[in-house]
Every structure is written in structure tokens, then in C-alpha cells.
Amino acid sequence: MFSLTVRDHVMIAHSFRGAIFGPAQGLHGATYLVDAEFRRRSLDADGLVVDIGKAGEALKAVLAPINYRNLDELADFEGRNTTTEFLARWIWQRLAEAIAAGTLGEAARDLEALKVTLGESHVAWAAYEADLPG
Amino acid sequence: MFSLTVRDHVMIAHSFRGAIFGPAQGLHGATYLVDAEFRRRSLDADGLVVDIGKAGEALKAVLAPINYRNLDELADFEGRNTTTEFLARWIWQRLAEAIAAGTLGEAARDLEALKVTLGESHVAWAAYEADLPG
Amino acid sequence: MFSLTVRDHVMIAHSFRGAIFGPAQGLHGATYLVDAEFRRRSLDADGLVVDIGKAGEALKAVLAPINYRNLDELADFEGRNTTTEFLARWIWQRLAEAIAAGTLGEAARDLEALKVTLGESHVAWAAYEADLPG
Amino acid sequence: MFSLTVRDHVMIAHSFRGAIFGPAQGLHGATYLVDAEFRRRSLDADGLVVDIGKAGEALKAVLAPINYRNLDELADFEGRNTTTEFLARWIWQRLAEAIAAGTLGEAARDLEALKVTLGESHVAWAAYEADLPG
Amino acid sequence: MFSLTVRDHVMIAHSFRGAIFGPAQGLHGATYLVDAEFRRRSLDADGLVVDIGKAGEALKAVLAPINYRNLDELADFEGRNTTTEFLARWIWQRLAEAIAAGTLGEAARDLEALKVTLGESHVAWAAYEADLPG
Amino acid sequence: MFSLTVRDHVMIAHSFRGAIFGPAQGLHGATYLVDAEFRRRSLDADGLVVDIGKAGEALKAVLAPINYRNLDELADFEGRNTTTEFLARWIWQRLAEAIAAGTLGEAARDLEALKVTLGESHVAWAAYEADLPG
């Protein structure tokens, strides 16, 4: 299995609901390092997993609507705790849609799996990974 | 699959038996960066893989008996080479017991797999991973 | 010159005023990696720059009032842009007060300089450094 | 599953063919951080995944023929785009041959899988992983 | 003293002349992580060392003419060994010119010093630092 | 001012004397990442701060007598607490001797300053820096 990973980041505000979150129930924020790992069994005709330029642009485009935002105010997240692991899946879903839409190039439709990792600090990170449909 | 990882560290002394270890047969030591990765297929009711606070405390509690110690003097390791990979499994086992005992919370009993990685330097690290029982 | 550095982190929300900040004028947030570097010309009687345990606790105590907070709501920061460089100095000042108060131990009163670095992402960080009074 | 990883690096020049590569069609270069991860289900008689000294030497020996070279001039890569993902597999194949030849020790013949990751910058990396034959 | 640092990277090919360079006399390449650290004694009216957006754009603009290039073919470097330390100063000079030209904003003319660090691998890096004129 | 830094590491055991050290009074150990930063005002005739190969070998040679050792048993450290900051200066002194002896090449005699940083974990490090004699 081959993989290619690109890194970007976002800076967001949010709060959590539930006693388990303790002080994180208050409005606070995070810088998330976001790693998108694309996987496929064989390389495309150019010797690539995916065009690294298109991959980076697609990740940036997926992150744009949440970058420099208070997630508590976004309709997509209404009634949800935007935990690191929850956001990893949300970004995964947006990237999967972009792949299906051909945004990462025709060859990228052959990608087999995707993993999104969000680093919230130097001592904690979370991820979501799954096979891509089709 | 979702995952959440927390990082801590320990500083230990030990020695190895066997010509293959060369100069590491003498008493020396290591700082181990310890990453505990918890995995589950779906998030719990709070949108979490595991309570990050409880996860961090459980890891610290597991590491406490070996932190600032000479592993050659601990009964648990008698007659064993406490290699990085061996210690990764030892920590895995202690964390698995803590999960089973409910130390990481009731929801953590649904965790499906665990990976423990020990970084011994900027150029070498080892890991043990396995599904959790039950 | 000797130095000792300890690292911790905080997760905060804030917003900026001024067209120069662009999208960062909206409420967003950051994880700041905080490195406190203590400097002195000669080691103390124990062979230390400063007790690393006390240094870590002092840094955590200084960060506690801003951790998991919206900085826009704190009286200390009223009317100020809590930029990364501004916060580096604010933390510097609180640590300098703790040193002067003897919180880091009597020997720490001989510390000569202090530098505080805040990492806001993997591609940007800011710092404030100055000699300590007395 | 146990794993052990060792890190080294190479500094190479190369160019790519194909419009998709944009400015990277010109002769340029890269420092690749190379991580070789060796995996096996149970530890050997010494409590090891593989002798870390032999693993490091084997990786260095595999990298020697490409280190400080222009890959465009090497027969092995004629007519190929030496992308990061392509090189990850090429190094994987050389290491697999070394394992099969006994270069990493007799016990290393029981290794079950191998992953090679190449970091091309702080924001992009690629990998190839597969089970080892035999 | 305050500082703000931004990071970017370039991927270049080059060769060195002189027996001291050993195998690096052949055409090879490098990924350089480039950190530009801007320093000033007091913050500007917005609470900044320098506008982080403009700083990042200026660094990218300075790096553009060497990114994805064979430095041996560039007139600027004719007859010179483009060592890591030499390139650190070359980038320093281009950034100093950009500051003097107002590219980083009017307030940036008050910057007092600049340091440029180039990481060539995980085990080696070089830097050039000096006061800015005016 | 130019600088060049090379990184290596050592794995040692030791214990401390003094109540201030708490649990670290027991025999334990550490992996130290060791960064040696060489500084000079102008580059040598080859465009270098120092020959990076010779610098790396000199650092490795300085570390060899303490690598894989119990520092409590070494005559050099008798009656001393081998704290991270103390060891930074000890390595500084050995490297300064090597520079004076011409081990890093004739041109290295013009080096003006040296800094040695020891990382003991991902959250703590210490350094010693001073001008070089002559």
C-alpha cells in the first residue's frame, strides 16, 4: 500500500457541552495541525498517489470554512461537540466528497482509503480513517 | 476507525544481556516518549474516543512504577531484556488492564484496540499494538 | 551562560481589532506551545539553573488563568490585541513576578534572564526575552 | 504486532517528466528523511523485533547508492519519475532483499512486514508498506 | 526583545567544489526548512513584531527564484559554494532588502534584527543573523 | 553571525544527590539529544562555518566515553550531580578542546563561540554557551 500525506493547519474557537469536559466547557480554542493521508494500492500513470499540489489545495479549501471561526456558530456543527476526533471525521467527509467530485484529479478517483489526523497540542492528537467509497 | 493519542515520558536505567547488545550490555538509560493510541469504530455519547483527561492520568499512573527507576531491580522484569519493544507491550498490558477495570471511564470499555509507541531517540522508536479483549 | 527550558501549552479563544488582522478579526483560537527558558551565568549549589519541577509548576500556574478561556473576556487584556508576541511578554511578566516572589526557590532569585516563546502553529512562533531585574 | 523503526536521511537531485509536475519538471532536489519500520508478531529470543544496530546499518547501506546523487543519472531509475512514493517502494524492495539475504541477522528472516516512509518536507511525506515474502 | 518567526521550505539541486565536500561534490540536492526570525525592541501600534501574513508572503517571494531550481545554473551563485550557511545569508540579504523596500509594511522598517535558519536535515542546520541597517 | 549545528544523542544512567531532586535521587537514566552549535563572524575559504563531517565526528567522539554508561561510575563526574545543564557544559569543554587541538580542521580554530544544548525530553532541555578562547 502506498500513501501520501500533506499537512496544513486551522485556528478555531469552540466550547463543549457535558460535565466530562470540565474547563473545556467554556469558550476556548485550538490550533489543529491537519494531516491528510491518501492511500492506494498502485501508483497512477505519473508515479503518484495523488498530485501533491492538488491535494494541498483541496485540504486548504476544505479547511477554509472553519479557519479563524468560532465553530459554535456554524450550522454544520449545531448541537454537536466539535471534539478533535469529531472534526477529524468531518474533514475526512469533506475531503472524500472532493475526491469523488474530481477536485484532486481524475486519477484520484482510484484512491482507496483516507486518514485525517488532527494534532491539538504536542501531547495529544486524534484521527479518523476509512476506506473511500467506489 | 477513530483514534486518540496522548503522550507522556519516563526516564529509566537498565542493562541488557546478550552479545548482540554490544555496549548496551552495560548499565545505561533512556528517556522514552510514550504515545498511547486508543481506537474505536464509533464515538461515545460525548463525541469522544476516550476522555482525554482520564487517558492521560491512566498513562501517567501506568508509567509511575517505572519512572526514575533502574528496571534491572524491578521484580516484573526479572530475567528479561527490557528492550524498547518489550516495554511497549508491558505498558500496553497495564493500560489494557486499566481499561478493563474502568479506570478510563465506563465508555472506554468499548475501546477496540490500543497501540503503545516508545520513542528512545530522534532516530529510533518501537511499538506494540493489538485488539483489546471483550 | 547556562539555560534551562520547560514546555507546556494552553488552548485559548480570542479576536483581534484592526484591518491588518483580516479574518483573524473574528473570534477564533489557538493552541500555544509555551517554552520558558531560564538563564544564569553559573549553576546553583545543586548544579542547577533552576529546579525543573518548580519551573514547570510555576509555568503551569502562570498559564492557568488563561487556559481554556476566551481572552476577550479577561480584564487583563481589555482593549489589547492578544497577539502571540503580546502574550509572550505577558507570560514573561507573570513568570518574572513568580521568580521575584521566590516561587521557583530561593536560588532562582539569581536568575539573570528569561525568554518565553509561544508556538502558534508548526510554521509560526513568537518570543519575548529580557534580563530579569535585580 | 510489534514494530521497530529507525531513521536516516539522503540528499538527492532529480527532475520529473509530465506537465502535472509543474516547476518540479526542472532539475531540483530533496532531503528525504527515511523511516524504516520493521514488524513482527512476536519478539525473537533476545526480546527484539530486529537488531537495531544491524537495521540502521542495512538502511544506510541501501541509501548509499542514491545519497549525494542525481537520480536522473542512475540506471535503476531510467525512464521513471522518482517521486517520493516511488522511492519509498524502491527502498522497501532493497531492504526486503537485505532481510532475505540475512544482512539483518538470522532472526530478521521472521519479520512479517515492512513500511518505508520518506519525509520530503515538514508538510509532506509518502510511504510504501507491504508484507514480506516468506 | 520581541521576535516573530515564520517557516517555509525550498527544494533545490546543487554541487560543491573542494575536496572537503567529499561526495557532496557531485550534483545532489536538499529540502531546506527556512525560518525567518524578525526582531524588534517594542511592538508596533497593532501589537505586532511584523504582520505575519506579509512576513510569510515576503519569505515565499524571496525563495521563489531558487525553489525547484539547480543553484549551479543561477547567475547569483556563480563561482560560489551554495552551502547551507551561505544560503542563509543570501536569504537574509533578500529579506533585508524587502524590509527596506516596505514590502513587509511601513511598521516593519522599525525591525532591528533578522535571523535566517536553514534546516538541511533532522540532524543539521545553519543560520545567519545580523542587525538590520537603519 | 553565522552558525552551524549538528545533532547526535547519548543514552546514559545516573543518580542525583540532594532532596531537591526527589525521585531522581534513585538510579535512573536519560536519552540526551545533543546539539552542538558552532559560531563565527565570517565563513572560511570554502564557504563554511565548519566542516559538517568533521563536526559530527568530533561530537560523536566527545560523546563516546559517556554513551551507554552509568555516569555515577565515571571519575570525571565524581562528587558531581550530572544534571542536564552540567553535562551541557562538560560536552562544551570537550568540544572546545577538540577545536583547539585542530580536530575539526585548521579553519575551525577561527570559531568564535559554541553552544551545546541537551534535550532530556519533549518538554525540557538545557544549554551552555560561551565564547571560545583565542
Tab-separated table of N, CA and C in Angstrom, chain B residues 30-132:
chain	number	residue	atom	x	y	z
B	30	ALA	N	17.570	5.608	29.422
B	30	ALA	CA	16.825	6.178	28.293
B	30	ALA	C	15.706	7.076	28.798
B	31	THR	N	15.411	8.090	28.012
B	31	THR	CA	14.140	8.798	28.091
B	31	THR	C	13.252	8.162	27.041
B	32	TYR	N	12.102	7.644	27.450
B	32	TYR	CA	11.142	7.109	26.474
B	32	TYR	C	9.966	8.070	26.341
B	33	LEU	N	9.736	8.566	25.131
B	33	LEU	CA	8.473	9.252	24.845
B	33	LEU	C	7.444	8.159	24.658
B	34	VAL	N	6.341	8.223	25.385
B	34	VAL	CA	5.352	7.140	25.348
B	34	VAL	C	4.045	7.669	24.769
B	35	ASP	N	3.658	7.140	23.620
B	35	ASP	CA	2.396	7.522	22.980
B	35	ASP	C	1.395	6.381	23.117
B	36	ALA	N	0.263	6.663	23.726
B	36	ALA	CA	-0.801	5.655	23.845
B	36	ALA	C	-1.935	6.037	22.907
B	37	GLU	N	-2.180	5.167	21.917
B	37	GLU	CA	-3.232	5.431	20.920
B	37	GLU	C	-4.420	4.514	21.172
B	38	PHE	N	-5.570	5.107	21.458
B	38	PHE	CA	-6.797	4.370	21.747
B	38	PHE	C	-7.687	4.391	20.506
B	39	ARG	N	-8.261	3.231	20.144
B	39	ARG	CA	-9.053	3.165	18.905
B	39	ARG	C	-10.448	2.582	19.132
B	40	ARG	N	-11.416	3.141	18.395
B	40	ARG	CA	-12.761	2.571	18.412
B	40	ARG	C	-13.473	2.943	17.115
B	41	ARG	N	-14.460	2.124	16.777
B	41	ARG	CA	-15.134	2.294	15.496
B	41	ARG	C	-16.100	3.491	15.508
B	42	SER	N	-16.754	3.721	16.642
B	42	SER	CA	-17.681	4.855	16.704
B	42	SER	C	-17.439	5.635	17.986
B	43	LEU	N	-17.783	6.908	17.959
B	43	LEU	CA	-17.557	7.760	19.127
B	43	LEU	C	-18.594	7.469	20.211
B	44	ASP	N	-18.250	7.783	21.453
B	44	ASP	CA	-19.207	7.583	22.543
B	44	ASP	C	-20.234	8.711	22.556
B	45	ALA	N	-21.125	8.718	23.536
B	45	ALA	CA	-22.235	9.675	23.577
B	45	ALA	C	-21.765	11.125	23.664
B	46	ASP	N	-20.534	11.347	24.182
B	46	ASP	CA	-19.999	12.712	24.282
B	46	ASP	C	-19.205	13.121	23.040
B	47	GLY	N	-19.136	12.230	22.035
B	47	GLY	CA	-18.377	12.550	20.831
B	47	GLY	C	-16.890	12.281	21.017
B	48	LEU	N	-16.562	11.335	21.886
B	48	LEU	CA	-15.166	11.066	22.247
B	48	LEU	C	-14.747	9.630	21.943
B	49	VAL	N	-13.465	9.447	21.673
B	49	VAL	CA	-12.860	8.113	21.673
B	49	VAL	C	-12.695	7.673	23.117
B	50	VAL	N	-12.158	8.584	23.920
B	50	VAL	CA	-11.971	8.343	25.346
B	50	VAL	C	-11.747	9.713	25.983
B	51	ASP	N	-12.118	9.857	27.238
B	51	ASP	CA	-11.884	11.113	27.966
B	51	ASP	C	-10.380	11.370	27.993
B	52	ILE	N	-9.950	12.458	27.339
B	52	ILE	CA	-8.521	12.717	27.202
B	52	ILE	C	-7.857	12.943	28.571
B	53	GLY	N	-8.599	13.511	29.507
B	53	GLY	CA	-8.043	13.717	30.846
B	53	GLY	C	-7.790	12.388	31.542
B	54	LYS	N	-8.805	11.505	31.500
B	54	LYS	CA	-8.653	10.182	32.124
B	54	LYS	C	-7.568	9.367	31.414
B	55	ALA	N	-7.487	9.508	30.102
B	55	ALA	CA	-6.467	8.763	29.339
B	55	ALA	C	-5.064	9.184	29.782
B	56	GLY	N	-4.872	10.488	29.910
B	56	GLY	CA	-3.569	10.996	30.327
B	56	GLY	C	-3.206	10.560	31.740
B	57	GLU	N	-4.212	10.591	32.632
B	57	GLU	CA	-3.954	10.175	34.015
B	57	GLU	C	-3.648	8.677	34.086
B	58	ALA	N	-4.366	7.890	33.295
B	58	ALA	CA	-4.141	6.438	33.301
B	58	ALA	C	-2.737	6.126	32.791
B	59	LEU	N	-2.314	6.816	31.748
B	59	LEU	CA	-0.962	6.586	31.218
B	59	LEU	C	0.078	6.966	32.268
B	60	LYS	N	-0.117	8.098	32.922
B	60	LYS	CA	0.841	8.535	33.949
B	60	LYS	C	0.891	7.509	35.096
B	61	ALA	N	-0.267	6.981	35.468
B	61	ALA	CA	-0.308	6.001	36.559
B	61	ALA	C	0.404	4.708	36.167
B	62	VAL	N	0.259	4.308	34.925
B	62	VAL	CA	0.928	3.092	34.447
B	62	VAL	C	2.448	3.286	34.442
B	63	LEU	N	2.882	4.493	34.096
B	63	LEU	CA	4.322	4.761	33.997
B	63	LEU	C	4.974	5.005	35.357
B	64	ALA	N	4.189	5.395	36.355
B	64	ALA	CA	4.749	5.787	37.657
B	64	ALA	C	5.687	4.734	38.256
B	65	PRO	N	5.327	3.446	38.236
B	65	PRO	CA	6.210	2.458	38.885
B	65	PRO	C	7.557	2.271	38.183
B	66	ILE	N	7.699	2.714	36.948
B	66	ILE	CA	8.992	2.559	36.277
B	66	ILE	C	9.736	3.889	36.118
B	67	ASN	N	9.042	4.998	36.346
B	67	ASN	CA	9.674	6.309	36.157
B	67	ASN	C	10.756	6.548	37.208
B	68	TYR	N	11.915	7.051	36.774
B	68	TYR	CA	13.052	7.318	37.672
B	68	TYR	C	13.527	6.051	38.372
B	69	ARG	N	13.399	4.915	37.701
B	69	ARG	CA	13.832	3.652	38.304
B	69	ARG	C	14.890	2.954	37.456
B	70	ASN	N	15.629	2.038	38.117
B	70	ASN	CA	16.528	1.103	37.437
B	70	ASN	C	15.723	-0.156	37.169
B	71	LEU	N	15.367	-0.403	35.942
B	71	LEU	CA	14.468	-1.528	35.624
B	71	LEU	C	15.080	-2.877	35.990
B	72	ASP	N	16.412	-2.933	36.083
B	72	ASP	CA	17.080	-4.187	36.449
B	72	ASP	C	16.697	-4.638	37.857
B	73	GLU	N	16.181	-3.725	38.658
B	73	GLU	CA	15.862	-4.039	40.060
B	73	GLU	C	14.390	-4.324	40.280
B	74	LEU	N	13.565	-4.255	39.225
B	74	LEU	CA	12.126	-4.449	39.395
B	74	LEU	C	11.742	-5.905	39.150
B	75	ALA	N	10.956	-6.463	40.071
B	75	ALA	CA	10.574	-7.876	40.008
B	75	ALA	C	9.875	-8.210	38.688
B	76	ASP	N	9.078	-7.283	38.191
B	76	ASP	CA	8.330	-7.515	36.950
B	76	ASP	C	9.230	-7.875	35.778
B	77	PHE	N	10.452	-7.393	35.812
B	77	PHE	CA	11.325	-7.522	34.641
B	77	PHE	C	12.455	-8.510	34.873
B	78	GLU	N	12.391	-9.261	35.964
B	78	GLU	CA	13.477	-10.181	36.320
B	78	GLU	C	13.719	-11.183	35.191
B	79	GLY	N	14.969	-11.287	34.778
B	79	GLY	CA	15.327	-12.256	33.752
B	79	GLY	C	14.894	-11.853	32.349
B	80	ARG	N	14.448	-10.605	32.181
B	80	ARG	CA	14.008	-10.142	30.862
B	80	ARG	C	14.867	-8.981	30.373
B	81	ASN	N	15.046	-8.922	29.075
B	81	ASN	CA	15.661	-7.746	28.482
B	81	ASN	C	14.573	-6.700	28.284
B	82	THR	N	14.698	-5.594	28.968
B	82	THR	CA	13.663	-4.547	28.869
B	82	THR	C	13.920	-3.652	27.650
B	83	THR	N	13.907	-4.297	26.483
B	83	THR	CA	14.072	-3.566	25.227
B	83	THR	C	12.890	-2.620	25.014
B	84	THR	N	13.072	-1.700	24.116
B	84	THR	CA	12.024	-0.717	23.824
B	84	THR	C	10.742	-1.433	23.402
B	85	GLU	N	10.860	-2.454	22.561
B	85	GLU	CA	9.676	-3.160	22.080
B	85	GLU	C	9.011	-3.976	23.206
B	86	PHE	N	9.853	-4.550	24.084
B	86	PHE	CA	9.313	-5.291	25.231
B	86	PHE	C	8.531	-4.353	26.151
B	87	LEU	N	9.104	-3.190	26.413
B	87	LEU	CA	8.435	-2.221	27.297
B	87	LEU	C	7.144	-1.690	26.679
B	88	ALA	N	7.122	-1.562	25.348
B	88	ALA	CA	5.898	-1.103	24.687
B	88	ALA	C	4.746	-2.069	25.006
B	89	ARG	N	5.056	-3.387	24.963
B	89	ARG	CA	3.994	-4.358	25.278
B	89	ARG	C	3.643	-4.344	26.758
B	90	TRP	N	4.652	-4.187	27.612
B	90	TRP	CA	4.392	-4.146	29.059
B	90	TRP	C	3.451	-2.987	29.392
B	91	ILE	N	3.706	-1.828	28.815
B	91	ILE	CA	2.830	-0.670	29.049
B	91	ILE	C	1.458	-0.934	28.450
B	92	TRP	N	1.425	-1.539	27.251
B	92	TRP	CA	0.149	-1.919	26.617
B	92	TRP	C	-0.703	-2.764	27.584
B	93	GLN	N	-0.038	-3.751	28.191
B	93	GLN	CA	-0.772	-4.670	29.088
B	93	GLN	C	-1.337	-3.948	30.308
B	94	ARG	N	-0.547	-3.046	30.874
B	94	ARG	CA	-1.013	-2.308	32.055
B	94	ARG	C	-2.173	-1.379	31.682
B	95	LEU	N	-2.075	-0.750	30.491
B	95	LEU	CA	-3.161	0.135	30.050
B	95	LEU	C	-4.420	-0.669	29.743
B	96	ALA	N	-4.245	-1.856	29.152
B	96	ALA	CA	-5.399	-2.714	28.852
B	96	ALA	C	-6.099	-3.114	30.150
B	97	GLU	N	-5.326	-3.406	31.188
B	97	GLU	CA	-5.913	-3.731	32.491
B	97	GLU	C	-6.682	-2.538	33.056
B	98	ALA	N	-6.107	-1.354	32.905
B	98	ALA	CA	-6.772	-0.153	33.416
B	98	ALA	C	-8.090	0.089	32.680
B	99	ILE	N	-8.096	-0.153	31.380
B	99	ILE	CA	-9.324	-0.003	30.594
B	99	ILE	C	-10.379	-0.991	31.072
B	100	ALA	N	-9.956	-2.247	31.245
B	100	ALA	CA	-10.880	-3.296	31.686
B	100	ALA	C	-11.423	-3.004	33.082
B	101	ALA	N	-10.603	-2.356	33.918
B	101	ALA	CA	-11.008	-2.048	35.290
B	101	ALA	C	-11.901	-0.814	35.369
B	102	GLY	N	-12.105	-0.148	34.240
B	102	GLY	CA	-12.977	1.032	34.238
B	102	GLY	C	-12.270	2.323	34.622
B	103	THR	N	-10.951	2.286	34.743
B	103	THR	CA	-10.196	3.476	35.161
B	103	THR	C	-10.325	4.618	34.154
B	104	LEU	N	-10.526	4.289	32.892
B	104	LEU	CA	-10.651	5.347	31.871
B	104	LEU	C	-12.112	5.714	31.609
B	105	GLY	N	-13.015	5.224	32.492
B	105	GLY	CA	-14.429	5.541	32.351
B	105	GLY	C	-15.185	4.351	31.765
B	106	GLU	N	-16.492	4.343	31.995
B	106	GLU	CA	-17.330	3.238	31.515
B	106	GLU	C	-17.285	3.126	29.992
B	107	ALA	N	-17.352	4.284	29.323
B	107	ALA	CA	-17.401	4.296	27.857
B	107	ALA	C	-16.133	3.696	27.249
B	108	ALA	N	-15.045	3.769	27.993
B	108	ALA	CA	-13.779	3.281	27.466
B	108	ALA	C	-13.748	1.762	27.354
B	109	ARG	N	-14.700	1.098	27.994
B	109	ARG	CA	-14.759	-0.370	27.857
B	109	ARG	C	-15.077	-0.775	26.415
B	110	ASP	N	-15.583	0.162	25.625
B	110	ASP	CA	-15.895	-0.128	24.217
B	110	ASP	C	-14.688	0.083	23.295
B	111	LEU	N	-13.563	0.495	23.843
B	111	LEU	CA	-12.368	0.662	23.007
B	111	LEU	C	-12.032	-0.678	22.364
B	112	GLU	N	-11.626	-0.630	21.114
B	112	GLU	CA	-11.411	-1.873	20.370
B	112	GLU	C	-9.949	-2.253	20.215
B	113	ALA	N	-9.075	-1.273	20.215
B	113	ALA	CA	-7.658	-1.588	20.026
B	113	ALA	C	-6.817	-0.515	20.688
B	114	LEU	N	-5.550	-0.851	20.899
B	114	LEU	CA	-4.620	0.032	21.606
B	114	LEU	C	-3.247	-0.150	20.983
B	115	LYS	N	-2.548	0.957	20.801
B	115	LYS	CA	-1.166	0.916	20.319
B	115	LYS	C	-0.306	1.758	21.251
B	116	VAL	N	0.828	1.210	21.654
B	116	VAL	CA	1.755	1.959	22.502
B	116	VAL	C	3.080	2.086	21.759
B	117	THR	N	3.535	3.317	21.573
B	117	THR	CA	4.796	3.586	20.880
B	117	THR	C	5.785	4.225	21.852
B	118	LEU	N	7.015	3.710	21.858
B	118	LEU	CA	8.062	4.282	22.708
B	118	LEU	C	9.176	4.848	21.838
B	119	GLY	N	9.379	6.149	21.932
B	119	GLY	CA	10.490	6.784	21.234
B	119	GLY	C	11.709	6.770	22.134
B	120	GLU	N	12.813	6.157	21.671
B	120	GLU	CA	14.018	6.121	22.515
B	120	GLU	C	15.016	7.206	22.110
B	121	SER	N	14.874	7.752	20.925
B	121	SER	CA	15.717	8.860	20.465
B	121	SER	C	15.023	9.479	19.257
B	122	HIS	N	15.658	10.503	18.662
B	122	HIS	CA	15.078	11.127	17.472
B	122	HIS	C	15.233	10.241	16.241
B	123	VAL	N	15.933	9.119	16.371
B	123	VAL	CA	16.151	8.242	15.215
B	123	VAL	C	15.718	6.793	15.439
B	124	ALA	N	14.997	6.490	16.518
B	124	ALA	CA	14.570	5.101	16.765
B	124	ALA	C	13.363	5.061	17.690
B	125	TRP	N	12.367	4.253	17.330
B	125	TRP	CA	11.207	4.060	18.180
B	125	TRP	C	10.606	2.678	17.923
B	126	ALA	N	9.832	2.181	18.878
B	126	ALA	CA	9.243	0.851	18.770
B	126	ALA	C	7.808	0.906	19.264
B	127	ALA	N	7.008	-0.084	18.851
B	127	ALA	CA	5.594	-0.059	19.203
B	127	ALA	C	5.042	-1.462	19.391
B	128	TYR	N	3.948	-1.540	20.144
B	128	TYR	CA	3.161	-2.768	20.241
B	128	TYR	C	1.700	-2.375	20.091
B	129	GLU	N	0.987	-3.122	19.242
B	129	GLU	CA	-0.433	-2.847	19.075
B	129	GLU	C	-1.208	-4.147	18.984
B	130	ALA	N	-2.428	-4.127	19.492
B	130	ALA	CA	-3.272	-5.314	19.446
B	130	ALA	C	-4.707	-4.909	19.760
B	131	ASP	N	-5.646	-5.770	19.367
B	131	ASP	CA	-7.037	-5.552	19.730
B	131	ASP	C	-7.189	-5.739	21.236
B	132	LEU	N	-8.127	-5.029	21.807
B	132	LEU	CA	-8.417	-5.183	23.227
B	132	LEU	C	-9.417	-6.323	23.401
